[in-house]
Amino acid sequence: MSAGKKLVHQLLDNQALAVDPQYSVWLSASAGTGKTQVLSARVLRLLLRKDVTPSQILCLTFTKAGAAEMATRVNEVLATWVRMSPTELGADLKAIGAGLDDDTRERARTLFASVLDCPGGGLRIDTIHAFSQWLLAAFPEEAGLMAGTRPIEDRDRDLLAHQVLAAMLVDWQDQGEEALLEGLALISIRMGPDGARKWLMRCANARDLWIGPGAWQEPLEPRVRQSLGLSADADPATVAALCRDDVFEVGGLRKCLAALDAWDTKTGREGADAIRFWLSLEPEGRLDKIDSFFGTIMNKDGSDKQAIAKRDPEYPTYIDGVRQSITAVLRQKTLLELVDILTPALRVGRRFALCWDDAKAREGFIDFDDQIRQAAALLARSDMAEWIRYKLDRQFDHILIDEAQDTNAEQWSIIHALTGDFFTGTGQRGDKLRTLFVVGDYKQAIFGFQGTSPKNFQDNQVRLARIMGEARANAVQLRERTSVRDLVSLGLGRSYRTAQKVLDFVDESIDAIGFEQFGLGRHPGGHSGKDRPGEVVLWKPVGAEAGSTSVEADGDDGESWLSEPERRMANQIARQVKSWLDNGYPLVKDSKRNAGPGDIMVLVRRRRELAGLIVAQLYAAGVPV
């Protein structure tokens, strides 16, 4: 830590309200609004309470970097408070809204030692996966884990997946499972080698589909049909039945025929002939020729032919009814074709998933999803709750969740299990303070990262608000003492590092998309930023060129695959950044200072092979990263 570095900053407006430890808070915080400062201050305010010990606090973040940053911030502050002058300590306490009395000052100076003496060596600040891993390691027998079970690493995952697939292929060949072999071949042709591997692993990760209550069993086809909205026994004959005279809009079709006959032109005759031919067929033949109406009685895109509409004003009405029947037939036909694509793909994926689950158990591996699932199951067991608290020598009464928009349904199950008795039953009775602090950015939830969604983000806020509201109302009605209060929803909309022009673009984007699509029940209002130059530039997306395929990326293991568009994207970014540095790119109009390497940040949706390739291309171009 550099000399004179200020660690605690003055909290403003909703920042100050959010750190009050007496309330459970749901905080929507945009980038640059001081979210991490607020989160750290919330922990400090909790620690300053006489009725809170470090072992009662659990902080869950989404990334290891986030957990490390938060732990560093809190520990650095506590370390400086030990020997800080009374004036400086008072300024820090005032900045975060804490009391300035002698007891609070004295407690602040002892917190660093208290945290170090906490069971486990400090505050529990973890990713949800790390917390789950820690919990399962403490209770392997109770969680049903075999001795020696260990988290699976990326390299182990790749090797095991290769072994499982190879063993499956040999087994299918030996047993003459032609349908499965053909299904895998179709997946590879349709998705490419990389896509096929990703599909199999997606199926493996969807464990609940194949194992447990309600699991999908062979034959899969009826369930696939039902999932797509078809009847379980739907087949081509079912779809062809929609072309029968008593189902299809034949009356309107015959009126179209009369109008086209009266229109003595080449287009009119072609349309009339198409209708007569179609009407002469049996339902199965009609289904096969349903596409013949496009380009004859309608335009190829399904729109009305304006020439005939001008001649016969009733024609649009006739053709509209016919078009609705055609659409219904084509929809059912397309869904049935999709069944033929999905069924073999799911059959292969299911077999791989079952083999993958067996292989993990055999090798003693447990992956991230397994950890979340088994930790949630362990915490949900009421008969284990007291035993867990006793053995761990700590009880979490204050839980803080960072990056909540990145928390999916399975991870929320951990949080709900931990807070299950916070606001209900014996957990909410008396004066014992138990709180939950959740911070996230609803705008980032829209990307659906690893199963997250705006609806998921909003639903959990509504769920917690309802539970706390009901608990408080019940206590009041029964005249019981309770510390439960309504969930406080706050927002941090002022960015201290982002230009207003950039945030104006954000606001306009939200308006264009619709705030409902972000899982919001009302408009979030505008965002405020710094009054300084800024701009948003949309780069032209890189698409696949005709005939392009997935290309094996350079590498020693030959296992990394990247699509050709991704490779071109990385090359374009490297060339553009290199051009900025070589030719100059002013950060502000008419400014003499050009952008340097430290001024440029490349954001990717997922830190996977593409991110590594971008870094490699930048290095190759001589750009320091």
XYZ file of C-alpha atoms in Angstrom:
625
model
C 0.000 0.000 0.000
C 1.458 3.338 -1.021
C 1.954 6.052 1.590
C -0.965 8.403 1.922
C -3.364 6.200 -0.057
C -6.926 6.941 1.045
C -8.849 3.744 1.697
C -12.164 5.092 2.993
C -14.140 7.629 1.002
C -17.145 9.722 1.936
C -20.378 7.897 1.128
C -23.034 9.975 -0.602
C -26.804 9.756 -0.969
C -27.937 6.120 -1.460
C -24.415 4.904 -0.786
C -24.780 6.040 2.826
C -28.253 4.540 3.153
C -27.113 1.188 1.755
C -24.441 0.567 4.413
C -26.781 0.942 7.409
C -26.394 -2.506 9.063
C -29.884 -2.416 10.598
C -31.565 -3.034 7.251
C -31.495 -5.747 4.619
C -30.807 -4.060 1.293
C -31.229 -4.899 -2.384
C -28.893 -2.523 -4.233
C -28.884 -1.955 -7.994
C -25.483 -0.504 -8.800
C -24.097 0.417 -12.202
C -20.402 0.295 -13.049
C -18.371 3.128 -11.551
C -20.949 4.049 -8.899
C -18.768 3.044 -5.950
C -20.306 -0.389 -5.507
C -17.164 -2.018 -4.086
C -16.659 0.887 -1.696
C -20.234 0.495 -0.463
C -19.854 -3.273 -0.080
C -16.659 -2.849 1.951
C -18.218 -0.099 4.076
C -21.207 -2.341 4.780
C -18.839 -5.008 6.166
C -17.047 -2.399 8.280
C -20.339 -1.096 9.695
C -21.364 -4.633 10.624
C -18.026 -5.310 12.325
C -18.361 -2.114 14.347
C -21.564 -3.392 15.982
C -21.080 -4.870 19.441
C -23.502 -7.714 18.718
C -21.682 -8.874 15.564
C -18.554 -11.042 15.440
C -16.478 -11.606 12.271
C -17.566 -15.251 12.190
C -21.181 -14.179 11.670
C -20.411 -12.479 8.338
C -20.349 -14.283 5.000
C -19.523 -12.477 1.768
C -20.220 -14.278 -1.509
C -18.958 -12.942 -4.832
C -19.008 -14.283 -8.360
C -15.298 -14.189 -9.232
C -12.101 -15.004 -7.362
C -10.781 -11.557 -8.293
C -13.835 -9.932 -6.713
C -13.402 -11.938 -3.518
C -9.698 -11.081 -3.324
C -10.338 -7.366 -3.927
C -12.984 -7.192 -1.244
C -10.868 -9.051 1.323
C -7.900 -6.797 0.576
C -9.943 -3.619 0.939
C -11.459 -4.608 4.274
C -8.221 -5.931 5.759
C -6.228 -2.868 4.656
C -8.723 -0.547 6.329
C -8.770 -2.561 9.555
C -4.949 -2.657 9.612
C -4.678 1.121 9.270
C -7.293 1.725 11.966
C -5.085 0.000 14.568
C -2.562 2.873 14.700
C -4.416 5.702 12.942
C -4.529 9.064 14.686
C -7.797 9.891 16.460
C -8.551 12.639 13.949
C -8.003 10.405 10.920
C -9.932 7.526 12.482
C -12.811 9.849 13.242
C -12.834 11.022 9.635
C -13.020 7.424 8.374
C -15.830 6.516 10.754
C -17.766 9.639 9.803
C -17.288 8.904 6.089
C -19.065 5.535 6.395
C -21.752 6.823 8.769
C -20.493 5.046 11.898
C -20.647 6.449 15.410
C -17.864 8.681 16.724
C -18.136 7.728 20.394
C -15.176 6.346 22.353
C -16.531 2.767 22.371
C -16.827 2.716 18.580
C -13.311 4.147 18.158
C -11.880 1.550 20.531
C -13.726 -1.275 18.807
C -12.423 -0.078 15.413
C -8.843 -0.441 16.667
C -9.417 -4.038 17.820
C -11.208 -5.340 14.721
C -8.057 -6.338 12.832
C -7.040 -8.722 15.635
C -10.615 -10.006 15.955
C -10.721 -10.876 12.278
C -7.377 -12.665 12.450
C -8.607 -14.673 15.464
C -11.797 -15.654 13.636
C -12.153 -19.449 13.097
C -10.698 -20.228 9.678
C -8.260 -17.311 9.774
C -10.415 -14.369 8.817
C -13.622 -13.171 7.287
C -15.401 -15.670 5.072
C -15.179 -13.939 1.674
C -15.630 -16.519 -1.082
C -17.044 -17.197 -4.460
C -20.209 -19.270 -4.225
C -18.305 -22.209 -5.714
C -15.445 -21.850 -3.231
C -17.916 -21.661 -0.342
C -19.669 -24.786 -1.581
C -16.329 -26.570 -1.931
C -15.355 -25.524 1.603
C -18.674 -26.697 3.010
C -18.512 -30.087 1.260
C -14.910 -30.584 2.363
C -16.018 -30.064 5.969
C -18.932 -32.508 5.641
C -18.009 -35.061 2.963
C -19.800 -37.981 4.608
C -22.952 -35.992 5.303
C -22.941 -34.782 1.684
C -22.562 -38.334 0.400
C -19.110 -37.807 -1.143
C -16.634 -40.638 -1.582
C -13.273 -40.365 0.153
C -10.746 -38.560 -2.043
C -13.308 -36.639 -4.090
C -11.697 -33.521 -5.542
C -12.778 -30.605 -7.763
C -12.220 -31.243 -11.447
C -9.767 -28.937 -13.208
C -10.113 -27.793 -16.815
C -7.374 -30.126 -18.069
C -8.886 -33.098 -16.232
C -12.300 -32.194 -17.648
C -10.997 -32.169 -21.228
C -9.159 -35.462 -20.833
C -12.079 -37.193 -19.132
C -14.553 -35.942 -21.739
C -12.309 -37.303 -24.495
C -12.056 -40.667 -22.722
C -15.814 -40.878 -22.163
C -16.589 -40.084 -25.792
C -13.987 -42.529 -27.106
C -15.258 -45.316 -24.854
C -18.856 -44.597 -25.921
C -17.969 -44.826 -29.609
C -16.197 -48.150 -29.160
C -19.133 -49.476 -27.143
C -21.700 -48.338 -29.729
C -19.719 -49.885 -32.562
C -19.353 -53.184 -30.712
C -23.087 -53.288 -29.925
C -24.190 -52.123 -33.350
C -25.866 -48.947 -32.057
C -26.204 -47.482 -35.546
C -28.833 -44.925 -34.538
C -26.570 -43.421 -31.883
C -23.558 -43.385 -34.207
C -25.640 -41.723 -36.895
C -26.975 -39.200 -34.356
C -23.439 -38.224 -33.322
C -22.438 -37.901 -36.960
C -25.389 -35.582 -37.633
C -24.438 -33.415 -34.633
C -20.859 -33.147 -35.902
C -21.995 -32.256 -39.418
C -24.516 -29.701 -38.233
C -22.461 -28.089 -35.443
C -18.871 -28.825 -36.398
C -16.340 -30.613 -34.142
C -16.216 -27.810 -31.584
C -19.981 -27.403 -31.550
C -20.510 -31.130 -31.071
C -18.209 -31.201 -28.054
C -19.943 -28.173 -26.560
C -23.344 -29.786 -27.117
C -22.316 -32.969 -25.317
C -20.946 -31.002 -22.362
C -24.111 -28.882 -22.218
C -26.091 -32.091 -21.965
C -23.705 -33.355 -19.292
C -24.174 -30.157 -17.299
C -27.971 -30.511 -17.503
C -27.798 -33.391 -15.042
C -31.292 -32.868 -13.628
C -32.779 -33.671 -17.047
C -31.385 -37.195 -17.050
C -31.091 -38.166 -13.367
C -33.635 -37.976 -10.567
C -37.398 -37.388 -10.395
C -38.980 -36.615 -13.732
C -35.838 -37.548 -15.651
C -36.090 -37.986 -19.415
C -36.118 -41.654 -20.391
C -36.031 -43.505 -23.689
C -37.869 -43.179 -25.994
C -37.296 -39.410 -26.018
C -39.330 -38.524 -29.097
C -42.757 -38.201 -27.405
C -41.340 -35.887 -24.742
C -39.503 -33.811 -27.324
C -42.786 -33.357 -29.216
C -44.596 -32.269 -26.054
C -41.791 -29.852 -25.147
C -42.299 -28.170 -28.521
C -46.028 -27.882 -28.020
C -47.010 -30.881 -30.153
C -49.026 -33.872 -29.050
C -46.963 -36.837 -27.887
C -48.056 -38.915 -30.918
C -47.809 -36.140 -33.543
C -46.571 -37.322 -36.940
C -46.765 -36.198 -40.609
C -50.341 -37.498 -40.811
C -51.287 -35.206 -37.921
C -49.888 -32.222 -39.780
C -51.432 -33.344 -43.082
C -54.828 -33.375 -41.355
C -54.546 -29.592 -41.091
C -54.815 -29.497 -44.892
C -58.232 -31.204 -44.984
C -61.189 -29.265 -46.375
C -62.889 -29.137 -42.973
C -59.793 -27.639 -41.272
C -58.019 -25.528 -43.862
C -59.528 -22.204 -44.998
C -60.698 -23.751 -48.270
C -63.637 -21.341 -48.588
C -61.314 -18.361 -48.741
C -58.996 -20.263 -51.066
C -61.822 -20.852 -53.545
C -62.710 -17.151 -53.440
C -59.049 -16.388 -54.233
C -59.336 -18.841 -57.127
C -62.360 -16.993 -58.520
C -60.601 -13.651 -58.255
C -57.479 -14.972 -59.976
C -59.567 -16.573 -62.768
C -61.207 -13.234 -63.392
C -57.794 -11.591 -63.619
C -56.833 -12.721 -67.107
C -53.050 -12.315 -66.844
C -50.072 -14.636 -66.634
C -49.789 -14.047 -62.875
C -53.520 -14.663 -62.395
C -53.465 -17.894 -64.384
C -50.387 -19.195 -62.506
C -52.059 -18.493 -59.179
C -55.332 -20.118 -60.214
C -53.489 -23.201 -61.529
C -51.590 -23.499 -58.212
C -54.845 -23.461 -56.258
C -56.593 -25.990 -58.531
C -53.631 -28.360 -58.370
C -53.384 -28.105 -54.579
C -57.127 -28.676 -54.092
C -56.942 -31.828 -56.260
C -54.478 -33.498 -53.879
C -55.058 -35.663 -50.825
C -54.068 -34.109 -47.449
C -50.608 -35.741 -47.565
C -49.959 -34.325 -51.026
C -51.256 -30.921 -49.986
C -48.789 -30.897 -47.084
C -45.953 -31.688 -49.477
C -46.944 -28.851 -51.815
C -47.910 -26.228 -49.238
C -44.936 -24.074 -50.287
C -46.355 -23.762 -53.829
C -48.549 -20.858 -52.680
C -45.527 -18.627 -52.160
C -44.761 -16.763 -55.357
C -48.131 -17.641 -56.880
C -51.153 -16.464 -54.894
C -48.834 -14.487 -52.545
C -45.419 -12.950 -52.936
C -42.438 -15.128 -52.033
C -42.182 -13.424 -48.644
C -45.862 -14.145 -47.899
C -47.088 -10.591 -48.476
C -50.082 -9.657 -50.650
C -49.796 -9.173 -54.383
C -50.739 -5.531 -54.700
C -51.890 -5.787 -58.324
C -54.681 -8.262 -57.577
C -55.537 -6.399 -54.360
C -56.126 -3.241 -56.356
C -58.327 -5.132 -58.836
C -60.341 -6.974 -56.167
C -60.551 -5.092 -52.813
C -61.868 -8.269 -51.111
C -58.823 -10.340 -52.107
C -56.700 -9.282 -49.074
C -59.470 -10.533 -46.783
C -59.662 -13.911 -48.559
C -55.899 -14.383 -48.698
C -55.438 -13.387 -45.045
C -57.538 -16.333 -43.863
C -55.679 -18.645 -46.237
C -52.349 -17.298 -45.008
C -53.300 -18.070 -41.410
C -54.035 -21.692 -42.359
C -50.756 -21.926 -44.299
C -48.862 -20.500 -41.317
C -50.450 -23.028 -38.954
C -49.506 -25.912 -41.264
C -45.933 -24.681 -41.765
C -45.481 -24.144 -38.043
C -46.513 -27.704 -37.222
C -44.444 -29.038 -40.097
C -41.377 -27.117 -38.942
C -41.808 -28.264 -35.360
C -42.067 -31.872 -36.511
C -38.881 -31.450 -38.532
C -37.248 -29.974 -35.444
C -38.264 -33.086 -33.508
C -36.327 -35.154 -36.043
C -33.262 -32.987 -35.424
C -33.491 -32.716 -31.652
C -34.381 -36.301 -30.799
C -31.154 -37.976 -32.000
C -29.104 -35.074 -30.617
C -30.729 -35.416 -27.191
C -30.461 -39.191 -27.297
C -26.719 -38.946 -27.855
C -26.418 -36.143 -25.272
C -28.294 -38.167 -22.676
C -26.068 -41.204 -23.149
C -22.973 -39.018 -22.863
C -24.328 -37.271 -19.760
C -24.976 -40.574 -17.971
C -21.534 -41.902 -18.896
C -19.977 -38.596 -17.844
C -21.660 -38.740 -14.443
C -20.446 -42.306 -13.917
C -16.921 -41.397 -15.036
C -16.718 -38.456 -12.622
C -17.814 -40.641 -9.726
C -15.378 -43.379 -10.748
C -12.431 -40.955 -10.941
C -13.411 -39.087 -7.779
C -14.160 -35.767 -9.512
C -16.779 -33.175 -8.656
C -17.479 -30.168 -10.868
C -18.840 -26.702 -10.101
C -22.463 -27.619 -10.741
C -22.151 -30.700 -8.523
C -20.732 -28.562 -5.725
C -23.595 -26.085 -5.894
C -26.231 -28.813 -6.074
C -24.824 -30.925 -3.249
C -24.063 -27.965 -0.980
C -27.625 -26.703 -1.390
C -28.987 -30.168 -0.621
C -26.802 -30.387 2.468
C -27.882 -26.981 3.781
C -31.532 -27.722 3.036
C -31.495 -30.703 5.393
C -33.039 -29.353 8.587
C -31.611 -32.259 10.596
C -28.077 -31.121 9.657
C -28.372 -27.353 10.248
C -27.458 -27.275 13.949
C -24.710 -29.867 13.501
C -23.128 -27.828 10.714
C -23.108 -24.672 12.839
C -21.629 -26.527 15.799
C -18.843 -28.171 13.823
C -17.878 -25.034 11.894
C -17.956 -22.955 15.089
C -19.724 -20.119 13.291
C -23.236 -19.049 12.356
C -23.794 -16.738 9.438
C -26.215 -14.023 10.479
C -25.161 -11.438 7.908
C -24.767 -12.461 4.282
C -23.580 -10.169 1.507
C -23.975 -11.107 -2.159
C -21.935 -9.301 -4.814
C -22.612 -9.397 -8.584
C -26.072 -10.823 -7.939
C -26.980 -10.528 -11.623
C -24.434 -13.282 -12.316
C -26.050 -15.643 -9.800
C -28.179 -18.300 -11.461
C -31.042 -20.319 -10.026
C -28.820 -23.113 -8.697
C -26.520 -20.659 -6.934
C -29.478 -18.795 -5.481
C -30.544 -22.099 -3.940
C -27.397 -21.904 -1.774
C -28.318 -18.394 -0.635
C -31.923 -19.345 0.083
C -30.754 -22.370 2.059
C -28.378 -20.204 4.128
C -31.071 -17.612 4.825
C -33.943 -20.049 5.143
C -34.601 -19.241 8.803
C -33.436 -15.610 8.807
C -36.921 -14.182 8.616
C -39.208 -17.090 9.496
C -39.771 -19.408 12.441
C -37.354 -19.226 15.367
C -34.760 -17.479 13.248
C -36.642 -14.180 13.183
C -37.835 -14.067 16.781
C -36.396 -11.706 19.347
C -33.940 -8.862 18.889
C -31.183 -10.793 17.144
C -30.199 -8.895 14.021
C -29.955 -10.964 10.837
C -29.486 -9.199 7.514
C -29.015 -9.789 3.841
C -27.254 -7.371 1.478
C -27.509 -7.985 -2.258
C -25.863 -5.847 -4.914
C -26.005 -6.284 -8.681
C -26.565 -4.533 -11.985
C -29.814 -5.437 -13.745
C -28.361 -4.264 -17.086
C -25.779 -7.028 -17.048
C -28.332 -9.753 -16.295
C -29.811 -9.430 -19.791
C -26.922 -11.389 -21.309
C -28.103 -14.642 -19.762
C -24.609 -15.486 -18.529
C -24.479 -19.154 -17.420
C -28.195 -19.359 -16.784
C -28.758 -15.896 -15.375
C -31.610 -13.760 -16.623
C -33.381 -10.474 -15.865
C -36.417 -12.440 -14.676
C -34.280 -14.526 -12.309
C -32.689 -11.351 -10.919
C -36.043 -9.652 -10.392
C -37.831 -12.748 -9.083
C -35.342 -13.176 -6.244
C -35.749 -9.548 -5.210
C -39.531 -9.946 -5.170
C -39.242 -13.244 -3.277
C -37.050 -11.768 -0.538
C -39.199 -8.650 -0.225
C -42.318 -10.809 0.156
C -40.772 -13.123 2.787
C -39.477 -10.227 4.873
C -42.695 -8.254 4.577
C -44.780 -11.220 5.667
C -42.445 -11.995 8.577
C -42.607 -8.428 9.875
C -46.402 -8.282 9.490
C -46.848 -11.602 11.317
C -44.669 -10.474 14.202
C -46.623 -7.241 14.542
C -49.922 -9.131 14.452
C -48.714 -11.564 17.142
C -47.143 -8.720 19.125
C -43.784 -10.448 19.087
C -40.441 -8.724 19.281
C -38.582 -8.955 15.998
C -35.654 -7.295 14.257
C -37.064 -8.060 10.801
C -37.784 -5.025 8.633
C -38.935 -4.648 5.064
C -36.331 -5.151 2.364
C -34.922 -1.761 1.325
C -34.475 -1.391 -2.441
C -31.944 1.247 -3.480
C -30.136 2.230 -6.639
C -26.778 3.784 -7.412
C -27.201 5.591 -10.695
C -24.381 8.151 -10.461
C -21.113 7.004 -11.995
C -17.918 8.639 -10.806
C -15.814 7.489 -13.731
C -18.070 7.282 -16.806
C -18.752 10.139 -19.213
C -22.338 11.383 -19.369
C -22.450 10.838 -23.138
C -21.791 7.134 -22.610
C -24.512 6.889 -19.979
C -26.938 8.746 -22.255
C -26.383 5.938 -24.746
C -27.117 3.409 -21.992
C -30.387 5.165 -21.134
C -31.444 5.316 -24.787
C -30.628 1.609 -25.182
C -32.783 0.706 -22.171
C -35.647 2.754 -23.611
C -35.260 1.066 -26.996
C -35.137 -2.448 -25.533
C -37.836 -1.777 -22.956
C -37.269 -1.831 -19.205
C -39.576 -4.874 -18.947
C -36.967 -6.911 -20.835
C -34.546 -6.234 -17.966
C -36.937 -7.781 -15.463
C -37.959 -4.381 -14.100
C -41.471 -3.523 -13.012
C -40.986 0.181 -13.657
C -38.635 2.492 -15.513
C -35.295 2.745 -13.654
C -34.734 6.429 -14.449
C -31.670 8.004 -16.005
C -28.004 7.548 -15.144
C -25.713 10.404 -14.146
C -22.034 10.552 -14.949
C -19.009 12.794 -15.297
C -19.232 15.942 -17.401
C -16.341 15.055 -19.666
C -15.847 13.921 -23.258
C -16.861 10.411 -24.202
C -18.228 8.420 -27.095
C -19.753 5.065 -27.948
C -18.670 3.469 -31.220
C -20.272 0.280 -32.496
C -17.862 -1.926 -34.405
C -19.130 -3.801 -37.402
C -19.769 -7.414 -36.326
C -17.718 -10.186 -37.877
C -19.853 -12.884 -39.447
C -19.082 -16.190 -41.100
C -18.028 -16.049 -44.725
C -19.406 -18.469 -47.293
C -17.783 -21.856 -46.947
C -16.063 -21.009 -43.662
C -15.777 -23.659 -40.954
C -14.348 -23.994 -37.485
C -10.566 -23.853 -37.592
C -8.218 -25.458 -35.126
C -6.395 -22.779 -33.207
C -2.649 -22.889 -32.842
C -1.622 -24.698 -29.702
C 0.410 -27.606 -28.414
C -2.492 -29.751 -27.337
C -4.523 -29.392 -30.541
C -7.696 -29.345 -28.445
C -8.649 -25.640 -28.720
C -11.079 -24.840 -31.501
C -12.168 -21.409 -32.628
C -14.551 -20.421 -35.364
C -13.198 -18.549 -38.348
C -15.205 -15.387 -37.466
C -13.682 -15.392 -33.954
C -10.186 -15.570 -35.429
C -10.925 -12.701 -37.800
C -12.406 -10.708 -34.913
C -9.220 -11.123 -32.852
C -7.087 -10.104 -35.832
C -9.202 -7.013 -36.504
C -9.046 -5.885 -32.877
C -5.263 -6.293 -32.794
C -4.829 -4.364 -36.054
C -7.142 -1.562 -34.884
C -5.411 -1.139 -31.523
C -2.002 -1.214 -33.204
C -3.185 1.491 -35.629
C -4.392 3.699 -32.770
C -1.038 3.472 -31.016
C 1.038 3.975 -34.178
C -0.994 6.769 -35.775
C -2.387 8.453 -32.676
C -5.911 8.544 -31.299
C -6.708 11.658 -29.210
C -8.601 10.845 -26.051
C -10.248 14.267 -26.216
C -10.884 16.373 -29.285
C -8.030 18.837 -29.944
C -6.037 17.214 -27.129
C -2.322 16.601 -27.498
C -2.524 13.400 -25.459
C -3.191 10.271 -27.516
C -4.454 6.953 -26.216
C -1.817 4.619 -24.825
C -2.029 0.872 -24.107
C -3.312 1.561 -20.594
C -6.273 3.524 -21.940
C -7.720 0.644 -23.962
C -9.875 -2.145 -22.539
C -11.378 -4.997 -24.546
C -14.512 -6.547 -23.041
C -15.586 -10.092 -23.913
C -18.764 -11.809 -22.767
C -16.884 -14.888 -21.610
C -13.225 -15.341 -20.803
C -12.599 -18.295 -23.063
C -10.480 -19.101 -26.103
C -11.373 -15.854 -27.890
C -9.958 -13.754 -25.039
C -6.702 -15.704 -25.153
C -6.474 -15.318 -28.915
C -7.031 -11.539 -28.695
C -4.181 -11.280 -26.178
C -1.945 -13.419 -28.400
C -2.673 -11.288 -31.475
C -2.012 -8.086 -29.530
C 1.327 -9.453 -28.364
C 2.159 -10.495 -31.926
C 1.405 -6.930 -33.065
C 3.795 -5.567 -30.446
C 1.072 -4.126 -28.197
C 1.812 -4.426 -24.452
C -1.106 -6.111 -22.644
